[in-house]
PDB file of C-alpha atoms in Angstrom:
ATOM      1  CA  GLN A 188    -278.498 -63.851  -1.607  1.00  0.00           C
ATOM      2  CA  LYS A 189    -275.492 -63.700   0.680  1.00  0.00           C
ATOM      3  CA  GLU A 190    -273.436 -60.575   0.037  1.00  0.00           C
ATOM      4  CA  VAL A 191    -270.143 -59.153   1.180  1.00  0.00           C
ATOM      5  CA  GLU A 192    -269.783 -55.435   0.605  1.00  0.00           C
ATOM      6  CA  GLN A 193    -266.613 -53.377   0.453  1.00  0.00           C
ATOM      7  CA  ASN A 194    -265.876 -49.853  -0.699  1.00  0.00           C
ATOM      8  CA  SER A 195    -263.867 -50.359  -3.884  1.00  0.00           C
ATOM      9  CA  GLY A 196    -261.719 -47.287  -3.239  1.00  0.00           C
ATOM     10  CA  PRO A 197    -259.085 -46.401  -4.074  1.00  0.00           C
ATOM     11  CA  LEU A 198    -258.085 -45.598  -0.524  1.00  0.00           C
ATOM     12  CA  SER A 199    -254.994 -43.418  -0.540  1.00  0.00           C
ATOM     13  CA  VAL A 200    -252.839 -42.960   2.551  1.00  0.00           C
ATOM     14  CA  PRO A 201    -249.344 -41.569   3.061  1.00  0.00           C
ATOM     15  CA  GLU A 202    -246.532 -43.825   4.193  1.00  0.00           C
ATOM     16  CA  GLY A 203    -246.610 -44.340   7.946  1.00  0.00           C
ATOM     17  CA  ALA A 204    -250.328 -43.628   8.300  1.00  0.00           C
ATOM     18  CA  ILE A 205    -253.065 -45.993   9.437  1.00  0.00           C
ATOM     19  CA  ALA A 206    -255.193 -47.492   6.687  1.00  0.00           C
ATOM     20  CA  SER A 207    -258.704 -48.555   7.644  1.00  0.00           C
ATOM     21  CA  LEU A 208    -260.567 -51.016   5.446  1.00  0.00           C
ATOM     22  CA  ASN A 209    -264.194 -51.917   6.048  1.00  0.00           C
ATOM     23  CA  CYS A 210    -266.502 -54.756   5.129  1.00  0.00           C
ATOM     24  CA  THR A 211    -270.135 -55.582   5.827  1.00  0.00           C
ATOM     25  CA  TYR A 212    -271.899 -58.869   5.255  1.00  0.00           C
ATOM     26  CA  SER A 213    -275.516 -59.772   4.857  1.00  0.00           C
ATOM     27  CA  ASP A 214    -275.820 -63.213   6.460  1.00  0.00           C
ATOM     28  CA  ARG A 215    -276.195 -62.938  10.214  1.00  0.00           C
ATOM     29  CA  VAL A 216    -275.173 -66.567  10.841  1.00  0.00           C
ATOM     30  CA  SER A 217    -271.737 -66.093   9.284  1.00  0.00           C
ATOM     31  CA  GLN A 218    -269.095 -67.361  11.677  1.00  0.00           C
ATOM     32  CA  SER A 219    -265.622 -66.800  10.292  1.00  0.00           C
ATOM     33  CA  PHE A 220    -264.096 -63.893   8.484  1.00  0.00           C
ATOM     34  CA  PHE A 221    -260.925 -63.479   6.510  1.00  0.00           C
ATOM     35  CA  TRP A 222    -258.829 -60.736   5.015  1.00  0.00           C
ATOM     36  CA  TYR A 223    -256.793 -61.516   1.924  1.00  0.00           C
ATOM     37  CA  ARG A 224    -254.340 -59.287   0.101  1.00  0.00           C
ATOM     38  CA  GLN A 225    -254.153 -59.489  -3.685  1.00  0.00           C
ATOM     39  CA  TYR A 226    -251.474 -57.855  -5.763  1.00  0.00           C
ATOM     40  CA  SER A 227    -252.340 -57.172  -9.387  1.00  0.00           C
ATOM     41  CA  GLY A 228    -252.280 -60.383 -11.421  1.00  0.00           C
ATOM     42  CA  LYS A 229    -251.560 -62.543  -8.373  1.00  0.00           C
ATOM     43  CA  SER A 230    -253.564 -64.858  -6.185  1.00  0.00           C
ATOM     44  CA  PRO A 231    -255.217 -63.899  -2.886  1.00  0.00           C
ATOM     45  CA  GLU A 232    -252.853 -64.216   0.060  1.00  0.00           C
ATOM     46  CA  LEU A 233    -254.274 -64.713   3.547  1.00  0.00           C
ATOM     47  CA  ILE A 234    -253.483 -61.918   5.987  1.00  0.00           C
ATOM     48  CA  MET A 235    -255.758 -62.649   8.933  1.00  0.00           C
ATOM     49  CA  SER A 236    -258.749 -64.592  10.100  1.00  0.00           C
ATOM     50  CA  ILE A 237    -261.122 -63.662  12.904  1.00  0.00           C
ATOM     51  CA  TYR A 238    -263.930 -65.619  14.519  1.00  0.00           C
ATOM     52  CA  SER A 239    -264.841 -63.812  17.751  1.00  0.00           C
ATOM     53  CA  ASN A 240    -266.140 -60.316  18.386  1.00  0.00           C
ATOM     54  CA  GLY A 241    -263.453 -57.799  19.210  1.00  0.00           C
ATOM     55  CA  ASP A 242    -259.959 -57.161  17.978  1.00  0.00           C
ATOM     56  CA  LYS A 243    -257.247 -59.505  16.788  1.00  0.00           C
ATOM     57  CA  GLU A 244    -253.755 -58.179  16.233  1.00  0.00           C
ATOM     58  CA  ASP A 245    -250.939 -59.620  14.146  1.00  0.00           C
ATOM     59  CA  GLY A 246    -247.952 -57.368  13.676  1.00  0.00           C
ATOM     60  CA  ARG A 247    -249.047 -54.192  11.890  1.00  0.00           C
ATOM     61  CA  PHE A 248    -252.480 -55.640  11.151  1.00  0.00           C
ATOM     62  CA  THR A 249    -255.564 -55.562  13.387  1.00  0.00           C
ATOM     63  CA  ALA A 250    -258.833 -57.182  12.430  1.00  0.00           C
ATOM     64  CA  GLN A 251    -261.999 -56.047  14.192  1.00  0.00           C
ATOM     65  CA  LEU A 252    -265.261 -57.956  14.217  1.00  0.00           C
ATOM     66  CA  ASN A 253    -268.714 -56.854  15.330  1.00  0.00           C
ATOM     67  CA  LYS A 254    -271.215 -59.599  14.614  1.00  0.00           C
ATOM     68  CA  ALA A 255    -274.180 -57.593  15.911  1.00  0.00           C
ATOM     69  CA  SER A 256    -273.471 -54.911  13.321  1.00  0.00           C
ATOM     70  CA  GLN A 257    -272.344 -57.498  10.724  1.00  0.00           C
ATOM     71  CA  TYR A 258    -269.162 -55.551  10.247  1.00  0.00           C
ATOM     72  CA  VAL A 259    -265.525 -56.505   9.992  1.00  0.00           C
ATOM     73  CA  SER A 260    -262.584 -54.195   9.458  1.00  0.00           C
ATOM     74  CA  LEU A 261    -258.851 -54.311   8.921  1.00  0.00           C
ATOM     75  CA  LEU A 262    -256.457 -51.680  10.237  1.00  0.00           C
ATOM     76  CA  ILE A 263    -252.950 -51.445   8.831  1.00  0.00           C
ATOM     77  CA  ARG A 264    -250.596 -49.430  11.028  1.00  0.00           C
ATOM     78  CA  ASP A 265    -247.440 -47.765   9.745  1.00  0.00           C
ATOM     79  CA  SER A 266    -248.562 -48.306   6.143  1.00  0.00           C
ATOM     80  CA  GLN A 267    -245.783 -49.026   3.664  1.00  0.00           C
ATOM     81  CA  PRO A 268    -245.738 -48.646  -0.138  1.00  0.00           C
ATOM     82  CA  SER A 269    -245.486 -52.451  -0.299  1.00  0.00           C
ATOM     83  CA  ASP A 270    -248.946 -52.591   1.302  1.00  0.00           C
ATOM     84  CA  SER A 271    -250.394 -51.117  -1.889  1.00  0.00           C
ATOM     85  CA  ALA A 272    -252.729 -53.846  -3.126  1.00  0.00           C
ATOM     86  CA  THR A 273    -256.363 -54.863  -3.206  1.00  0.00           C
ATOM     87  CA  TYR A 274    -257.691 -56.165   0.110  1.00  0.00           C
ATOM     88  CA  LEU A 275    -260.398 -58.776  -0.077  1.00  0.00           C
ATOM     89  CA  CYS A 276    -262.851 -59.456   2.696  1.00  0.00           C
ATOM     90  CA  ALA A 277    -264.167 -63.023   2.727  1.00  0.00           C
ATOM     91  CA  VAL A 278    -266.875 -64.610   4.816  1.00  0.00           C
ATOM     92  CA  ASN A 279    -267.665 -68.210   5.674  1.00  0.00           C
ATOM     93  CA  PRO A 280    -271.456 -68.126   5.516  1.00  0.00           C
ATOM     94  CA  ASP A 281    -272.149 -71.079   7.787  1.00  0.00           C
ATOM     95  CA  LEU A 282    -270.699 -73.360  10.433  1.00  0.00           C
ATOM     96  CA  GLY A 283    -269.763 -76.226   8.192  1.00  0.00           C
ATOM     97  CA  ALA A 284    -266.107 -77.083   7.790  1.00  0.00           C
ATOM     98  CA  GLY A 285    -265.018 -76.630   4.226  1.00  0.00           C
ATOM     99  CA  THR A 286    -267.804 -74.258   3.239  1.00  0.00           C
ATOM    100  CA  ALA A 287    -266.736 -72.041   0.386  1.00  0.00           C
ATOM    101  CA  LEU A 288    -265.923 -68.450   1.184  1.00  0.00           C
ATOM    102  CA  ILE A 289    -267.862 -65.552  -0.268  1.00  0.00           C
ATOM    103  CA  PHE A 290    -265.660 -62.653  -1.320  1.00  0.00           C
ATOM    104  CA  GLY A 291    -266.271 -58.953  -1.541  1.00  0.00           C
ATOM    105  CA  LYS A 292    -265.084 -56.987  -4.546  1.00  0.00           C
ATOM    106  CA  GLY A 293    -262.094 -55.701  -2.632  1.00  0.00           C
ATOM    107  CA  THR A 294    -260.749 -52.302  -1.631  1.00  0.00           C
ATOM    108  CA  THR A 295    -257.738 -50.965  -3.479  1.00  0.00           C
ATOM    109  CA  LEU A 296    -255.195 -49.388  -1.145  1.00  0.00           C
ATOM    110  CA  SER A 297    -252.511 -47.026  -2.386  1.00  0.00           C
ATOM    111  CA  VAL A 298    -249.723 -46.022   0.002  1.00  0.00           C
ATOM    112  CA  SER A 299    -247.641 -43.105  -1.205  1.00  0.00           C
ATOM    113  CA  SER A 300    -244.047 -42.579  -0.115  1.00  0.00           C
TER     114      SER A 300
ATOM    115  CA  GLU B 146    -244.258 -74.092   3.537  1.00  0.00           C
ATOM    116  CA  PRO B 147    -246.861 -76.292   1.824  1.00  0.00           C
ATOM    117  CA  GLU B 148    -248.553 -74.669  -1.114  1.00  0.00           C
ATOM    118  CA  VAL B 149    -251.185 -75.240  -3.749  1.00  0.00           C
ATOM    119  CA  THR B 150    -249.650 -75.590  -7.203  1.00  0.00           C
ATOM    120  CA  GLN B 151    -251.429 -75.015 -10.502  1.00  0.00           C
ATOM    121  CA  THR B 152    -250.655 -75.708 -14.136  1.00  0.00           C
ATOM    122  CA  PRO B 153    -250.593 -74.186 -16.662  1.00  0.00           C
ATOM    123  CA  SER B 154    -249.940 -70.652 -15.499  1.00  0.00           C
ATOM    124  CA  HIS B 155    -251.347 -69.303 -18.748  1.00  0.00           C
ATOM    125  CA  GLN B 156    -253.294 -70.941 -21.559  1.00  0.00           C
ATOM    126  CA  VAL B 157    -254.714 -69.520 -24.760  1.00  0.00           C
ATOM    127  CA  THR B 158    -257.429 -71.558 -26.413  1.00  0.00           C
ATOM    128  CA  GLN B 159    -259.844 -71.202 -29.292  1.00  0.00           C
ATOM    129  CA  MET B 160    -263.535 -70.806 -28.586  1.00  0.00           C
ATOM    130  CA  GLY B 161    -265.250 -74.186 -28.485  1.00  0.00           C
ATOM    131  CA  GLN B 162    -262.144 -76.091 -27.437  1.00  0.00           C
ATOM    132  CA  GLU B 163    -261.867 -78.129 -24.257  1.00  0.00           C
ATOM    133  CA  VAL B 164    -259.518 -76.998 -21.526  1.00  0.00           C
ATOM    134  CA  ILE B 165    -258.236 -78.836 -18.466  1.00  0.00           C
ATOM    135  CA  LEU B 166    -256.712 -76.899 -15.610  1.00  0.00           C
ATOM    136  CA  ARG B 167    -254.687 -78.850 -13.090  1.00  0.00           C
ATOM    137  CA  CYS B 168    -254.005 -78.378  -9.416  1.00  0.00           C
ATOM    138  CA  VAL B 169    -252.114 -80.135  -6.675  1.00  0.00           C
ATOM    139  CA  PRO B 170    -253.698 -79.146  -3.346  1.00  0.00           C
ATOM    140  CA  ILE B 171    -251.833 -79.079  -0.050  1.00  0.00           C
ATOM    141  CA  SER B 172    -251.203 -82.728   0.793  1.00  0.00           C
ATOM    142  CA  ASN B 173    -253.162 -83.220   4.028  1.00  0.00           C
ATOM    143  CA  HIS B 174    -256.072 -80.989   3.081  1.00  0.00           C
ATOM    144  CA  LEU B 175    -259.587 -82.365   2.740  1.00  0.00           C
ATOM    145  CA  TYR B 176    -261.526 -79.725   0.812  1.00  0.00           C
ATOM    146  CA  PHE B 177    -260.693 -78.474  -2.652  1.00  0.00           C
ATOM    147  CA  TYR B 178    -262.115 -75.553  -4.546  1.00  0.00           C
ATOM    148  CA  TRP B 179    -262.099 -73.772  -7.855  1.00  0.00           C
ATOM    149  CA  TYR B 180    -262.676 -70.045  -7.973  1.00  0.00           C
ATOM    150  CA  ARG B 181    -262.422 -67.690 -10.914  1.00  0.00           C
ATOM    151  CA  GLN B 182    -261.748 -63.998 -11.277  1.00  0.00           C
ATOM    152  CA  ILE B 183    -262.622 -62.161 -14.460  1.00  0.00           C
ATOM    153  CA  LEU B 184    -260.269 -59.233 -15.026  1.00  0.00           C
ATOM    154  CA  GLY B 185    -261.223 -56.340 -12.770  1.00  0.00           C
ATOM    155  CA  GLN B 186    -263.977 -58.265 -11.010  1.00  0.00           C
ATOM    156  CA  LYS B 187    -264.318 -60.117  -7.746  1.00  0.00           C
ATOM    157  CA  VAL B 188    -263.228 -63.621  -6.871  1.00  0.00           C
ATOM    158  CA  GLU B 189    -266.169 -65.922  -7.596  1.00  0.00           C
ATOM    159  CA  PHE B 190    -266.752 -69.387  -6.211  1.00  0.00           C
ATOM    160  CA  LEU B 191    -267.270 -72.174  -8.743  1.00  0.00           C
ATOM    161  CA  VAL B 192    -267.202 -75.506  -6.935  1.00  0.00           C
ATOM    162  CA  SER B 193    -266.023 -77.329  -3.842  1.00  0.00           C
ATOM    163  CA  PHE B 194    -265.025 -80.981  -3.628  1.00  0.00           C
ATOM    164  CA  TYR B 195    -264.835 -83.265  -0.620  1.00  0.00           C
ATOM    165  CA  ASN B 196    -264.532 -87.006  -0.203  1.00  0.00           C
ATOM    166  CA  ASN B 197    -264.370 -87.512  -3.961  1.00  0.00           C
ATOM    167  CA  GLU B 198    -267.541 -85.692  -4.785  1.00  0.00           C
ATOM    168  CA  ILE B 199    -268.859 -82.187  -5.345  1.00  0.00           C
ATOM    169  CA  SER B 200    -270.017 -80.746  -2.031  1.00  0.00           C
ATOM    170  CA  GLU B 201    -271.165 -77.342  -3.251  1.00  0.00           C
ATOM    171  CA  LYS B 202    -271.385 -75.484  -6.544  1.00  0.00           C
ATOM    172  CA  SER B 203    -272.433 -72.058  -7.735  1.00  0.00           C
ATOM    173  CA  GLU B 204    -274.721 -71.003 -10.553  1.00  0.00           C
ATOM    174  CA  ILE B 205    -271.648 -70.401 -12.694  1.00  0.00           C
ATOM    175  CA  PHE B 206    -270.696 -74.083 -12.539  1.00  0.00           C
ATOM    176  CA  ASP B 207    -273.013 -75.324 -15.267  1.00  0.00           C
ATOM    177  CA  ASP B 208    -272.870 -78.434 -17.449  1.00  0.00           C
ATOM    178  CA  GLN B 209    -269.840 -77.252 -19.385  1.00  0.00           C
ATOM    179  CA  PHE B 210    -267.724 -77.509 -16.234  1.00  0.00           C
ATOM    180  CA  SER B 211    -266.594 -80.652 -14.463  1.00  0.00           C
ATOM    181  CA  VAL B 212    -264.098 -81.497 -11.734  1.00  0.00           C
ATOM    182  CA  GLU B 213    -262.187 -84.634 -11.023  1.00  0.00           C
ATOM    183  CA  ARG B 214    -259.612 -86.005  -8.636  1.00  0.00           C
ATOM    184  CA  PRO B 215    -258.108 -88.673 -10.881  1.00  0.00           C
ATOM    185  CA  ASP B 216    -255.472 -89.804  -8.375  1.00  0.00           C
ATOM    186  CA  GLY B 217    -254.384 -89.060  -4.829  1.00  0.00           C
ATOM    187  CA  SER B 218    -252.844 -85.698  -5.596  1.00  0.00           C
ATOM    188  CA  ASN B 219    -254.281 -83.941  -8.636  1.00  0.00           C
ATOM    189  CA  PHE B 220    -257.532 -81.981  -8.801  1.00  0.00           C
ATOM    190  CA  THR B 221    -258.696 -80.854 -12.221  1.00  0.00           C
ATOM    191  CA  LEU B 222    -261.216 -78.443 -13.699  1.00  0.00           C
ATOM    192  CA  LYS B 223    -262.445 -79.220 -17.201  1.00  0.00           C
ATOM    193  CA  ILE B 224    -264.258 -76.721 -19.380  1.00  0.00           C
ATOM    194  CA  ARG B 225    -265.816 -78.669 -22.244  1.00  0.00           C
ATOM    195  CA  SER B 226    -266.535 -76.039 -24.859  1.00  0.00           C
ATOM    196  CA  THR B 227    -264.945 -72.741 -23.983  1.00  0.00           C
ATOM    197  CA  LYS B 228    -266.653 -69.416 -24.579  1.00  0.00           C
ATOM    198  CA  LEU B 229    -265.158 -65.963 -24.776  1.00  0.00           C
ATOM    199  CA  GLU B 230    -266.656 -65.146 -21.392  1.00  0.00           C
ATOM    200  CA  ASP B 231    -264.712 -67.989 -19.792  1.00  0.00           C
ATOM    201  CA  SER B 232    -261.574 -65.865 -20.092  1.00  0.00           C
ATOM    202  CA  ALA B 233    -260.484 -65.362 -16.502  1.00  0.00           C
ATOM    203  CA  MET B 234    -257.949 -66.297 -13.865  1.00  0.00           C
ATOM    204  CA  TYR B 235    -258.881 -69.645 -12.353  1.00  0.00           C
ATOM    205  CA  PHE B 236    -257.719 -70.286  -8.820  1.00  0.00           C
ATOM    206  CA  CYS B 237    -257.499 -73.657  -7.160  1.00  0.00           C
ATOM    207  CA  ALA B 238    -257.647 -73.658  -3.386  1.00  0.00           C
ATOM    208  CA  SER B 239    -257.613 -76.118  -0.532  1.00  0.00           C
ATOM    209  CA  ASN B 240    -258.635 -76.243   3.108  1.00  0.00           C
ATOM    210  CA  GLY B 241    -257.661 -78.536   5.973  1.00  0.00           C
ATOM    211  CA  GLY B 242    -261.182 -78.285   7.380  1.00  0.00           C
ATOM    212  CA  GLN B 243    -260.563 -79.947  10.728  1.00  0.00           C
ATOM    213  CA  THR B 244    -261.885 -77.231  13.006  1.00  0.00           C
ATOM    214  CA  ILE B 245    -263.465 -73.836  12.609  1.00  0.00           C
ATOM    215  CA  SER B 246    -260.115 -72.239  13.317  1.00  0.00           C
ATOM    216  CA  GLY B 247    -258.555 -74.449  10.664  1.00  0.00           C
ATOM    217  CA  ASN B 248    -261.207 -73.573   8.143  1.00  0.00           C
ATOM    218  CA  THR B 249    -258.856 -71.408   6.139  1.00  0.00           C
ATOM    219  CA  ILE B 250    -258.648 -71.541   2.378  1.00  0.00           C
ATOM    220  CA  TYR B 251    -255.241 -71.295   0.698  1.00  0.00           C
ATOM    221  CA  PHE B 252    -254.989 -70.351  -2.943  1.00  0.00           C
ATOM    222  CA  GLY B 253    -252.701 -71.443  -5.722  1.00  0.00           C
ATOM    223  CA  GLU B 254    -251.032 -68.944  -8.028  1.00  0.00           C
ATOM    224  CA  GLY B 255    -253.767 -69.253 -10.620  1.00  0.00           C
ATOM    225  CA  SER B 256    -254.158 -70.298 -14.237  1.00  0.00           C
ATOM    226  CA  TRP B 257    -254.888 -67.466 -16.612  1.00  0.00           C
ATOM    227  CA  LEU B 258    -257.206 -68.660 -19.377  1.00  0.00           C
ATOM    228  CA  THR B 259    -257.653 -66.614 -22.521  1.00  0.00           C
ATOM    229  CA  VAL B 260    -260.325 -67.728 -24.985  1.00  0.00           C
ATOM    230  CA  VAL B 261    -259.982 -66.269 -28.487  1.00  0.00           C
TER     231      VAL B 261
END
């Protein structure tokens, strides 16, 4: 069974610090990876996608992918209290367009001011 | 910015009743999905729909569930005889699907279903 694993947290960081969120996945052929942010009672909101090994930066967010280790991470620089949310890692398990994503349980991040 | 819209935002229904949740996906998208999230649990895939038919479904999507695209814009999820354990947030989502880099799923705001 294809699995996406995340530490549920909570991960607590002070305002201005770097938050590091990690995710591993079981299916080696997975090709695309996504980070969503979900505030309590709200829908998942896409933060970043990554398809190639290495780093991808977008503002304060950096996604890192290592397919050999089946590992994807999200770094949030200069963390703000508004970043406090649950971060969902999602994986597209095959090459097909439109394939449903598999989600991890999410990591809850708490940024204290 | 285009968005996925869902109705109702919240519905309370009696056990055994039928429920229809409605969605309007992003207009030029090709793939449509229903996911659910039981309170405190992870987002779970139910079903995907492409070219007017189900393309993929999970074990959760049993005979009590059905999906339909009755016209060019709406996408519906029907639960025939609701159970207490169907209480969850149901998310509709859509995907343009043209290329791997466009293979991004966008979610609606969700329909919170409470079965009593």
